[in-house]
N, CA, C and O atoms as a GROMACS GRO file, in nm:
protein
  496
    1MET      N    1 -15.234  11.423 -18.026
    1MET     CA    2 -15.182  11.374 -18.176
    1MET      C    3 -15.207  11.249 -18.132
    1MET      O    4 -15.180  11.206 -18.020
    2GLU      N    5 -15.288  11.157 -18.276
    2GLU     CA    6 -15.349  11.034 -18.253
    2GLU      C    7 -15.163  10.949 -18.331
    2GLU      O    8 -15.073  11.027 -18.362
    3GLN      N    9 -15.152  10.868 -18.340
    3GLN     CA   10 -15.018  10.819 -18.393
    3GLN      C   11 -15.024  10.691 -18.420
    3GLN      O   12 -15.044  10.605 -18.334
    4GLN      N   13 -15.004  10.662 -18.578
    4GLN     CA   14 -15.033  10.605 -18.685
    4GLN      C   15 -14.922  10.514 -18.695
    4GLN      O   16 -14.810  10.564 -18.698
    5TRP      N   17 -14.937  10.352 -18.704
    5TRP     CA   18 -14.819  10.282 -18.701
    5TRP      C   19 -14.796  10.292 -18.889
    5TRP      O   20 -14.858  10.349 -18.979
    6PRO      N   21 -14.694  10.222 -18.884
    6PRO     CA   22 -14.671  10.179 -18.985
    6PRO      C   23 -14.793  10.086 -19.060
    6PRO      O   24 -14.871  10.011 -19.002
    7VAL      N   25 -14.787  10.109 -19.178
    7VAL     CA   26 -14.847   9.951 -19.262
    7VAL      C   27 -14.843   9.854 -19.241
    7VAL      O   28 -14.938   9.776 -19.230
    8ALA      N   29 -14.646   9.822 -19.221
    8ALA     CA   30 -14.573   9.694 -19.260
    8ALA      C   31 -14.636   9.614 -19.107
    8ALA      O   32 -14.670   9.498 -19.087
    9LEU      N   33 -14.633   9.726 -19.024
    9LEU     CA   34 -14.639   9.673 -18.891
    9LEU      C   35 -14.790   9.625 -18.868
    9LEU      O   36 -14.805   9.513 -18.819
   10GLN      N   37 -14.907   9.702 -18.900
   10GLN     CA   38 -14.989   9.709 -18.912
   10GLN      C   39 -15.056   9.530 -18.995
   10GLN      O   40 -15.146   9.455 -18.956
   11VAL      N   41 -14.966   9.521 -19.109
   11VAL     CA   42 -15.041   9.390 -19.166
   11VAL      C   43 -14.936   9.273 -19.101
   11VAL      O   44 -14.971   9.156 -19.115
   12ALA      N   45 -14.809   9.302 -19.030
   12ALA     CA   46 -14.719   9.184 -18.901
   12ALA      C   47 -14.840   9.185 -18.813
   12ALA      O   48 -14.898   9.078 -18.827
   13PHE      N   49 -14.879   9.233 -18.759
   13PHE     CA   50 -15.002   9.262 -18.645
   13PHE      C   51 -15.153   9.150 -18.740
   13PHE      O   52 -15.179   9.048 -18.676
   14TYR      N   53 -15.209   9.161 -18.827
   14TYR     CA   54 -15.324   9.100 -18.892
   14TYR      C   55 -15.230   8.987 -18.881
   14TYR      O   56 -15.226   8.923 -18.776
   15VAL      N   57 -15.147   8.954 -18.990
   15VAL     CA   58 -15.104   8.826 -18.984
   15VAL      C   59 -15.087   8.732 -18.895
   15VAL      O   60 -15.120   8.614 -18.912
   16ALA      N   61 -15.024   8.785 -18.776
   16ALA     CA   62 -15.016   8.731 -18.642
   16ALA      C   63 -15.112   8.698 -18.553
   16ALA      O   64 -15.084   8.619 -18.462
   17SER      N   65 -15.285   8.773 -18.570
   17SER     CA   66 -15.346   8.772 -18.519
   17SER      C   67 -15.454   8.673 -18.600
   17SER      O   68 -15.548   8.635 -18.530
   18GLY      N   69 -15.452   8.627 -18.736
   18GLY     CA   70 -15.489   8.525 -18.777
   18GLY      C   71 -15.417   8.377 -18.802
   18GLY      O   72 -15.451   8.270 -18.853
   19SER      N   73 -15.317   8.421 -18.749
   19SER     CA   74 -15.200   8.267 -18.752
   19SER      C   75 -15.228   8.222 -18.590
   19SER      O   76 -15.215   8.108 -18.546
   20LEU      N   77 -15.270   8.346 -18.511
   20LEU     CA   78 -15.350   8.271 -18.403
   20LEU      C   79 -15.451   8.198 -18.397
   20LEU      O   80 -15.453   8.085 -18.347
   21VAL      N   81 -15.539   8.253 -18.446
   21VAL     CA   82 -15.668   8.229 -18.480
   21VAL      C   83 -15.693   8.095 -18.574
   21VAL      O   84 -15.785   8.019 -18.544
   22LEU      N   85 -15.617   8.069 -18.680
   22LEU     CA   86 -15.562   7.954 -18.712
   22LEU      C   87 -15.517   7.817 -18.624
   22LEU      O   88 -15.552   7.699 -18.622
   23LEU      N   89 -15.390   7.927 -18.529
   23LEU     CA   90 -15.312   7.826 -18.458
   23LEU      C   91 -15.420   7.729 -18.346
   23LEU      O   92 -15.399   7.616 -18.300
   24ALA      N   93 -15.541   7.822 -18.324
   24ALA     CA   94 -15.616   7.786 -18.225
   24ALA      C   95 -15.728   7.700 -18.294
   24ALA      O   96 -15.808   7.635 -18.227
   25GLY      N   97 -15.730   7.702 -18.406
   25GLY     CA   98 -15.811   7.608 -18.460
   25GLY      C   99 -15.761   7.479 -18.486
   25GLY      O  100 -15.825   7.375 -18.469
   26VAL      N  101 -15.674   7.486 -18.518
   26VAL     CA  102 -15.554   7.324 -18.554
   26VAL      C  103 -15.536   7.264 -18.411
   26VAL      O  104 -15.517   7.143 -18.424
   27VAL      N  105 -15.536   7.296 -18.297
   27VAL     CA  106 -15.481   7.281 -18.190
   27VAL      C  107 -15.656   7.202 -18.130
   27VAL      O  108 -15.660   7.108 -18.051
   28ILE      N  109 -15.769   7.264 -18.188
   28ILE     CA  110 -15.865   7.190 -18.106
   28ILE      C  111 -15.896   7.094 -18.198
   28ILE      O  112 -15.929   6.982 -18.161
   29SER      N  113 -15.889   7.130 -18.333
   29SER     CA  114 -15.914   7.013 -18.404
   29SER      C  115 -15.858   6.879 -18.353
   29SER      O  116 -15.920   6.778 -18.319
   30VAL      N  117 -15.693   6.907 -18.356
   30VAL     CA  118 -15.595   6.788 -18.320
   30VAL      C  119 -15.684   6.714 -18.179
   30VAL      O  120 -15.712   6.595 -18.168
   31ALA      N  121 -15.712   6.818 -18.087
   31ALA     CA  122 -15.762   6.795 -17.962
   31ALA      C  123 -15.859   6.705 -17.920
   31ALA      O  124 -15.851   6.623 -17.829
   32LEU      N  125 -15.997   6.742 -18.033
   32LEU     CA  126 -16.053   6.664 -18.018
   32LEU      C  127 -16.066   6.497 -18.133
   32LEU      O  128 -16.152   6.411 -18.115
   33ARG      N  129 -15.978   6.494 -18.220
   33ARG     CA  130 -15.949   6.408 -18.294
   33ARG      C  131 -15.854   6.286 -18.202
   33ARG      O  132 -15.865   6.164 -18.210
   34ILE      N  133 -15.764   6.361 -18.120
   34ILE     CA  134 -15.710   6.282 -17.969
   34ILE      C  135 -15.826   6.255 -17.887
   34ILE      O  136 -15.825   6.137 -17.852
   35GLY      N  137 -15.937   6.328 -17.839
   35GLY     CA  138 -16.022   6.283 -17.737
   35GLY      C  139 -16.097   6.172 -17.773
   35GLY      O  140 -16.130   6.104 -17.676
   36LYS      N  141 -16.151   6.115 -17.928
   36LYS     CA  142 -16.232   6.045 -17.968
   36LYS      C  143 -16.122   5.888 -18.037
   36LYS      O  144 -16.154   5.774 -18.071
   37GLN      N  145 -16.003   5.952 -18.032
   37GLN     CA  146 -15.911   5.824 -18.017
   37GLN      C  147 -15.907   5.767 -17.859
   37GLN      O  148 -15.919   5.646 -17.842
   38PHE      N  149 -15.894   5.835 -17.773
   38PHE     CA  150 -15.903   5.856 -17.663
   38PHE      C  151 -16.059   5.697 -17.659
   38PHE      O  152 -16.064   5.578 -17.627
   39ASP      N  153 -16.149   5.796 -17.710
   39ASP     CA  154 -16.240   5.750 -17.633
   39ASP      C  155 -16.259   5.571 -17.721
   39ASP      O  156 -16.303   5.480 -17.651
   40ARG      N  157 -16.225   5.546 -17.850
   40ARG     CA  158 -16.207   5.434 -17.912
   40ARG      C  159 -16.104   5.324 -17.809
   40ARG      O  160 -16.150   5.237 -17.736
   41VAL      N  161 -15.978   5.349 -17.824
   41VAL     CA  162 -15.908   5.268 -17.698
   41VAL      C  163 -15.964   5.220 -17.601
   41VAL      O  164 -15.979   5.101 -17.574
   42LEU      N  165 -16.021   5.386 -17.499
   42LEU     CA  166 -16.107   5.302 -17.417
   42LEU      C  167 -16.239   5.223 -17.403
   42LEU      O  168 -16.263   5.176 -17.291
   43ALA      N  169 -16.352   5.197 -17.528
   43ALA     CA  170 -16.438   5.097 -17.583
   43ALA      C  171 -16.280   4.971 -17.565
   43ALA      O  172 -16.251   4.883 -17.485
   44ALA      N  173 -16.242   5.005 -17.636
   44ALA     CA  174 -16.170   4.862 -17.674
   44ALA      C  175 -16.132   4.813 -17.580
   44ALA      O  176 -16.151   4.692 -17.567
   45VAL      N  177 -16.077   4.871 -17.502
   45VAL     CA  178 -16.030   4.865 -17.311
   45VAL      C  179 -16.111   4.771 -17.232
   45VAL      O  180 -16.077   4.670 -17.170
   46GLU      N  181 -16.290   4.857 -17.256
   46GLU     CA  182 -16.349   4.788 -17.210
   46GLU      C  183 -16.443   4.645 -17.261
   46GLU      O  184 -16.524   4.575 -17.201
   47ARG      N  185 -16.392   4.642 -17.388
   47ARG     CA  186 -16.447   4.514 -17.460
   47ARG      C  187 -16.374   4.370 -17.434
   47ARG      O  188 -16.409   4.251 -17.435
   48VAL      N  189 -16.267   4.436 -17.412
   48VAL     CA  190 -16.130   4.347 -17.383
   48VAL      C  191 -16.219   4.250 -17.235
   48VAL      O  192 -16.254   4.132 -17.225
   49GLU      N  193 -16.232   4.398 -17.118
   49GLU     CA  194 -16.213   4.368 -16.973
   49GLU      C  195 -16.342   4.272 -17.004
   49GLU      O  196 -16.351   4.153 -16.973
   50ALA      N  197 -16.416   4.332 -17.055
   50ALA     CA  198 -16.568   4.221 -17.026
   50ALA      C  199 -16.534   4.090 -17.080
   50ALA      O  200 -16.574   3.988 -17.023
   51GLU      N  201 -16.461   4.086 -17.190
   51GLU     CA  202 -16.464   3.932 -17.202
   51GLU      C  203 -16.367   3.871 -17.175
   51GLU      O  204 -16.340   3.780 -17.253
   52LEU      N  205 -16.276   3.893 -17.059
   52LEU     CA  206 -16.171   3.855 -16.973
   52LEU      C  207 -16.213   3.831 -16.837
   52LEU      O  208 -16.190   3.730 -16.771
   53THR      N  209 -16.254   3.897 -16.815
   53THR     CA  210 -16.315   3.890 -16.670
   53THR      C  211 -16.405   3.726 -16.672
   53THR      O  212 -16.384   3.630 -16.598
   54PRO      N  213 -16.518   3.739 -16.794
   54PRO     CA  214 -16.589   3.611 -16.733
   54PRO      C  215 -16.428   3.452 -16.792
   54PRO      O  216 -16.422   3.332 -16.765
   55LEU      N  217 -16.354   3.525 -16.858
   55LEU     CA  218 -16.248   3.416 -16.900
   55LEU      C  219 -16.190   3.350 -16.734
   55LEU      O  220 -16.199   3.236 -16.689
   56ALA      N  221 -16.138   3.459 -16.681
   56ALA     CA  222 -16.047   3.483 -16.510
   56ALA      C  223 -16.131   3.398 -16.448
   56ALA      O  224 -16.090   3.286 -16.417
   57ARG      N  225 -16.291   3.446 -16.415
   57ARG     CA  226 -16.306   3.359 -16.316
   57ARG      C  227 -16.381   3.203 -16.368
   57ARG      O  228 -16.418   3.122 -16.283
   58GLU      N  229 -16.396   3.176 -16.516
   58GLU     CA  230 -16.384   3.033 -16.527
   58GLU      C  231 -16.227   2.952 -16.489
   58GLU      O  232 -16.241   2.836 -16.451
   59THR      N  233 -16.114   2.992 -16.495
   59THR     CA  234 -16.040   2.979 -16.510
   59THR      C  235 -15.966   2.954 -16.342
   59THR      O  236 -15.888   2.861 -16.328
   60ARG      N  237 -15.996   3.036 -16.233
   60ARG     CA  238 -16.047   3.019 -16.093
   60ARG      C  239 -16.061   2.927 -16.084
   60ARG      O  240 -15.980   2.842 -16.047
   61ALA      N  241 -16.186   2.912 -16.121
   61ALA     CA  242 -16.273   2.785 -16.122
   61ALA      C  243 -16.229   2.636 -16.135
   61ALA      O  244 -16.268   2.532 -16.082
   62VAL      N  245 -16.125   2.670 -16.235
   62VAL     CA  246 -16.098   2.503 -16.306
   62VAL      C  247 -15.983   2.514 -16.179
   62VAL      O  248 -15.958   2.431 -16.091
   63VAL      N  249 -15.935   2.622 -16.197
   63VAL     CA  250 -15.763   2.607 -16.096
   63VAL      C  251 -15.813   2.574 -15.987
   63VAL      O  252 -15.709   2.561 -15.922
   64ASN      N  253 -15.938   2.538 -15.879
   64ASN     CA  254 -15.968   2.540 -15.808
   64ASN      C  255 -16.015   2.395 -15.790
   64ASN      O  256 -15.989   2.328 -15.690
   65ARG      N  257 -16.078   2.359 -15.882
   65ARG     CA  258 -16.102   2.166 -15.968
   65ARG      C  259 -15.994   2.150 -15.912
   65ARG      O  260 -15.976   2.126 -15.792
   66LEU      N  261 -15.904   2.163 -16.004
   66LEU     CA  262 -15.774   2.068 -16.024
   66LEU      C  263 -15.713   2.106 -15.895
   66LEU      O  264 -15.690   1.994 -15.848
   67GLY      N  265 -15.679   2.177 -15.821
   67GLY     CA  266 -15.678   2.137 -15.638
   67GLY      C  267 -15.708   2.049 -15.622
   67GLY      O  268 -15.642   1.946 -15.605
   68ASP      N  269 -15.897   2.077 -15.621
   68ASP     CA  270 -15.917   1.980 -15.530
   68ASP      C  271 -15.911   1.814 -15.600
   68ASP      O  272 -15.879   1.714 -15.534
   69LEU      N  273 -15.945   1.812 -15.730
   69LEU     CA  274 -15.861   1.708 -15.803
   69LEU      C  275 -15.736   1.633 -15.736
   69LEU      O  276 -15.739   1.527 -15.672
   70SER      N  277 -15.660   1.688 -15.756
   70SER     CA  278 -15.531   1.701 -15.718
   70SER      C  279 -15.492   1.635 -15.502
   70SER      O  280 -15.437   1.546 -15.437
   71ALA      N  281 -15.552   1.730 -15.491
   71ALA     CA  282 -15.566   1.675 -15.343
   71ALA      C  283 -15.658   1.545 -15.331
   71ALA      O  284 -15.620   1.473 -15.239
   72GLY      N  285 -15.744   1.508 -15.385
   72GLY     CA  286 -15.841   1.393 -15.388
   72GLY      C  287 -15.746   1.295 -15.376
   72GLY      O  288 -15.740   1.230 -15.272
   73ALA      N  289 -15.644   1.267 -15.500
   73ALA     CA  290 -15.549   1.220 -15.607
   73ALA      C  291 -15.426   1.136 -15.468
   73ALA      O  292 -15.389   1.020 -15.455
   74GLN      N  293 -15.391   1.280 -15.377
   74GLN     CA  294 -15.300   1.248 -15.315
   74GLN      C  295 -15.316   1.213 -15.182
   74GLN      O  296 -15.223   1.189 -15.105
   75ARG      N  297 -15.481   1.209 -15.146
   75ARG     CA  298 -15.509   1.128 -15.062
   75ARG      C  299 -15.569   0.986 -15.083
   75ARG      O  300 -15.550   0.890 -15.008
   76ALA      N  301 -15.642   0.988 -15.194
   76ALA     CA  302 -15.633   0.807 -15.311
   76ALA      C  303 -15.439   0.751 -15.249
   76ALA      O  304 -15.414   0.646 -15.189
   77ALA      N  305 -15.347   0.847 -15.286
   77ALA     CA  306 -15.221   0.763 -15.347
   77ALA      C  307 -15.145   0.729 -15.202
   77ALA      O  308 -15.046   0.655 -15.194
   78ASP      N  309 -15.213   0.802 -15.082
   78ASP     CA  310 -15.120   0.815 -14.935
   78ASP      C  311 -15.219   0.689 -14.915
   78ASP      O  312 -15.173   0.576 -14.926
   79ALA      N  313 -15.344   0.707 -14.889
   79ALA     CA  314 -15.440   0.566 -14.834
   79ALA      C  315 -15.297   0.414 -14.903
   79ALA      O  316 -15.204   0.362 -14.841
   80ALA      N  317 -15.340   0.394 -15.035
   80ALA     CA  318 -15.231   0.307 -15.092
   80ALA      C  319 -15.142   0.305 -15.099
   80ALA      O  320 -15.086   0.217 -15.165
   81GLY      N  321 -15.078   0.398 -15.036
   81GLY     CA  322 -14.937   0.327 -14.998
   81GLY      C  323 -14.912   0.298 -14.866
   81GLY      O  324 -14.799   0.264 -14.828
   82GLU      N  325 -15.051   0.314 -14.755
   82GLU     CA  326 -15.045   0.286 -14.672
   82GLU      C  327 -15.080   0.146 -14.714
   82GLU      O  328 -14.994   0.062 -14.686
   83LEU      N  329 -15.188   0.101 -14.775
   83LEU     CA  330 -15.211  -0.022 -14.756
   83LEU      C  331 -15.149  -0.151 -14.811
   83LEU      O  332 -15.170  -0.263 -14.765
   84TRP      N  333 -15.063  -0.119 -14.922
   84TRP     CA  334 -14.924  -0.218 -15.031
   84TRP      C  335 -14.828  -0.185 -14.956
   84TRP      O  336 -14.763  -0.286 -14.924
   85LEU      N  337 -14.757  -0.018 -14.879
   85LEU     CA  338 -14.621  -0.021 -14.881
   85LEU      C  339 -14.558  -0.134 -14.700
   85LEU      O  340 -14.442  -0.146 -14.663
   86PRO      N  341 -14.672  -0.187 -14.638
   86PRO     CA  342 -14.604  -0.267 -14.501
   86PRO      C  343 -14.585  -0.381 -14.613
   86PRO      O  344 -14.469  -0.399 -14.649
   87PRO      N  345 -14.660  -0.439 -14.656
   87PRO     CA  346 -14.691  -0.576 -14.715
   87PRO      C  347 -14.539  -0.596 -14.769
   87PRO      O  348 -14.443  -0.659 -14.726
   88VAL      N  349 -14.563  -0.514 -14.886
   88VAL     CA  350 -14.330  -0.525 -14.955
   88VAL      C  351 -14.277  -0.489 -14.880
   88VAL      O  352 -14.171  -0.550 -14.895
   89LEU      N  353 -14.259  -0.394 -14.750
   89LEU     CA  354 -14.119  -0.414 -14.678
   89LEU      C  355 -14.116  -0.507 -14.583
   89LEU      O  356 -14.018  -0.520 -14.508
   90LEU      N  357 -14.272  -0.615 -14.574
   90LEU     CA  358 -14.220  -0.693 -14.493
   90LEU      C  359 -14.158  -0.862 -14.616
   90LEU      O  360 -14.083  -0.956 -14.591
   91ALA      N  361 -14.228  -0.829 -14.728
   91ALA     CA  362 -14.215  -0.974 -14.815
   91ALA      C  363 -13.993  -0.909 -14.840
   91ALA      O  364 -13.890  -0.977 -14.838
   92ASN      N  365 -14.012  -0.771 -14.858
   92ASN     CA  366 -13.872  -0.714 -14.921
   92ASN      C  367 -13.773  -0.786 -14.791
   92ASN      O  368 -13.669  -0.849 -14.806
   93ARG      N  369 -13.812  -0.767 -14.716
   93ARG     CA  370 -13.714  -0.819 -14.538
   93ARG      C  371 -13.717  -0.961 -14.551
   93ARG      O  372 -13.607  -1.014 -14.564
   94THR      N  373 -13.850  -1.060 -14.549
   94THR     CA  374 -13.818  -1.227 -14.587
   94THR      C  375 -13.743  -1.223 -14.688
   94THR      O  376 -13.640  -1.283 -14.656
   95ALA      N  377 -13.737  -1.190 -14.784
   95ALA     CA  378 -13.632  -1.187 -14.914
   95ALA      C  379 -13.474  -1.200 -14.891
   95ALA      O  380 -13.392  -1.282 -14.933
   96ARG      N  381 -13.460  -1.064 -14.791
   96ARG     CA  382 -13.324  -1.067 -14.741
   96ARG      C  383 -13.265  -1.157 -14.684
   96ARG      O  384 -13.162  -1.211 -14.723
   97ILE      N  385 -13.350  -1.191 -14.549
   97ILE     CA  386 -13.375  -1.339 -14.439
   97ILE      C  387 -13.302  -1.421 -14.584
   97ILE      O  388 -13.187  -1.413 -14.627
   98LEU      N  389 -13.404  -1.488 -14.627
   98LEU     CA  390 -13.412  -1.599 -14.700
   98LEU      C  391 -13.239  -1.583 -14.797
   98LEU      O  392 -13.143  -1.656 -14.821
   99ARG      N  393 -13.269  -1.481 -14.819
   99ARG     CA  394 -13.097  -1.485 -14.891
   99ARG      C  395 -13.010  -1.500 -14.775
   99ARG      O  396 -12.970  -1.616 -14.765
  100ALA      N  397 -12.968  -1.424 -14.683
  100ALA     CA  398 -12.868  -1.438 -14.629
  100ALA      C  399 -12.884  -1.594 -14.570
  100ALA      O  400 -12.790  -1.673 -14.573
  101GLY      N  401 -12.991  -1.621 -14.526
  101GLY     CA  402 -12.968  -1.775 -14.525
  101GLY      C  403 -12.977  -1.876 -14.611
  101GLY      O  404 -12.935  -1.987 -14.578
  102VAL      N  405 -13.026  -1.858 -14.719
  102VAL     CA  406 -12.963  -1.944 -14.853
  102VAL      C  407 -12.778  -1.938 -14.872
  102VAL      O  408 -12.694  -2.025 -14.893
  103ALA      N  409 -12.771  -1.786 -14.852
  103ALA     CA  410 -12.613  -1.752 -14.899
  103ALA      C  411 -12.574  -1.853 -14.790
  103ALA      O  412 -12.502  -1.938 -14.844
  104SER      N  413 -12.589  -1.878 -14.670
  104SER     CA  414 -12.544  -1.924 -14.539
  104SER      C  415 -12.521  -2.083 -14.574
  104SER      O  416 -12.414  -2.143 -14.572
  105PHE      N  417 -12.639  -2.131 -14.604
  105PHE     CA  418 -12.664  -2.287 -14.649
  105PHE      C  419 -12.513  -2.335 -14.753
  105PHE      O  420 -12.410  -2.395 -14.724
  106LEU      N  421 -12.562  -2.276 -14.874
  106LEU     CA  422 -12.492  -2.266 -14.952
  106LEU      C  423 -12.311  -2.212 -14.985
  106LEU      O  424 -12.240  -2.220 -15.085
  107GLY      N  425 -12.284  -2.152 -14.831
  107GLY     CA  426 -12.117  -2.142 -14.824
  107GLY      C  427 -12.069  -2.250 -14.727
  107GLY      O  428 -11.954  -2.289 -14.708
  108ALA      N  429 -12.205  -2.296 -14.656
  108ALA     CA  430 -12.178  -2.421 -14.582
  108ALA      C  431 -12.156  -2.530 -14.633
  108ALA      O  432 -12.083  -2.614 -14.579
  109LEU      N  433 -12.220  -2.549 -14.759
  109LEU     CA  434 -12.234  -2.664 -14.818
  109LEU      C  435 -12.096  -2.647 -14.906
  109LEU      O  436 -12.008  -2.732 -14.920
  110TRP      N  437 -12.102  -2.538 -14.950
  110TRP     CA  438 -11.958  -2.547 -15.036
  110TRP      C  439 -11.818  -2.529 -14.976
  110TRP      O  440 -11.709  -2.523 -15.034
  111ASN      N  441 -11.838  -2.524 -14.888
  111ASN     CA  442 -11.688  -2.523 -14.787
  111ASN      C  443 -11.703  -2.624 -14.706
  111ASN      O  444 -11.607  -2.645 -14.631
  112GLY      N  445 -11.783  -2.686 -14.698
  112GLY     CA  446 -11.818  -2.795 -14.584
  112GLY      C  447 -11.769  -2.816 -14.429
  112GLY      O  448 -11.716  -2.910 -14.370
  113ARG      N  449 -11.791  -2.747 -14.408
  113ARG     CA  450 -11.787  -2.662 -14.249
  113ARG      C  451 -11.929  -2.654 -14.193
  113ARG      O  452 -12.012  -2.579 -14.244
  114GLY      N  453 -11.963  -2.749 -14.066
  114GLY     CA  454 -12.018  -2.730 -14.042
  114GLY      C  455 -12.015  -2.672 -13.880
  114GLY      O  456 -11.911  -2.654 -13.818
  115THR      N  457 -12.190  -2.641 -13.809
  115THR     CA  458 -12.234  -2.536 -13.767
  115THR      C  459 -12.232  -2.611 -13.620
  115THR      O  460 -12.340  -2.660 -13.584
  116ALA      N  461 -12.085  -2.627 -13.505
  116ALA     CA  462 -12.154  -2.690 -13.421
  116ALA      C  463 -12.187  -2.573 -13.300
  116ALA      O  464 -12.209  -2.454 -13.318
  117PRO      N  465 -12.183  -2.636 -13.196
  117PRO     CA  466 -12.239  -2.501 -13.043
  117PRO      C  467 -12.104  -2.446 -13.024
  117PRO      O  468 -12.014  -2.528 -13.009
  118GLY      N  469 -12.071  -2.298 -13.021
  118GLY     CA  470 -11.909  -2.305 -12.983
  118GLY      C  471 -11.833  -2.308 -13.109
  118GLY      O  472 -11.722  -2.256 -13.094
  119ASN      N  473 -11.862  -2.367 -13.272
  119ASN     CA  474 -11.813  -2.363 -13.365
  119ASN      C  475 -11.862  -2.249 -13.433
  119ASN      O  476 -11.984  -2.236 -13.437
  120THR      N  477 -11.779  -2.151 -13.496
  120THR     CA  478 -11.819  -2.035 -13.574
  120THR      C  479 -11.774  -2.042 -13.696
  120THR      O  480 -11.668  -2.103 -13.715
  121VAL      N  481 -11.854  -1.972 -13.824
  121VAL     CA  482 -11.821  -2.053 -13.966
  121VAL      C  483 -11.714  -1.891 -13.985
  121VAL      O  484 -11.747  -1.777 -13.953
  122ASN      N  485 -11.619  -1.924 -14.031
  122ASN     CA  486 -11.532  -1.783 -14.035
  122ASN      C  487 -11.550  -1.789 -14.235
  122ASN      O  488 -11.498  -1.863 -14.319
  123THR      N  489 -11.646  -1.678 -14.246
  123THR     CA  490 -11.673  -1.656 -14.427
  123THR      C  491 -11.577  -1.532 -14.404
  123THR      O  492 -11.580  -1.444 -14.318
  124PRO      N  493 -11.464  -1.561 -14.543
  124PRO     CA  494 -11.411  -1.452 -14.573
  124PRO      C  495 -11.447  -1.324 -14.661
  124PRO      O  496 -11.368  -1.230 -14.668
   0.00000   0.00000   0.00000
């Protein structure tokens, strides 16, 4: 004997199967749209990469060139310092010696004390 399903249950099965077919269609449509969006994003990223790669190379070249220029400037500054620093230090030393000599002379002149051998000047 063949068993028949109630009409309401058969309608429910037909609606459920139709819903599954419709849901599958929507999921496939959404998946295809998401795939297209990913393709667009990937193309945009590749364009940005294509533009940034030469800029990065140029930036690296500029940084290397500036580093070379900086090293050259440092060498030039060191050479200039070696050339003029010793005479400046010598002039400074000479000026200090002259200042000490002038101060001693003026102190002796002001105080009226002469320096004889064995006689020391007392300075306050």
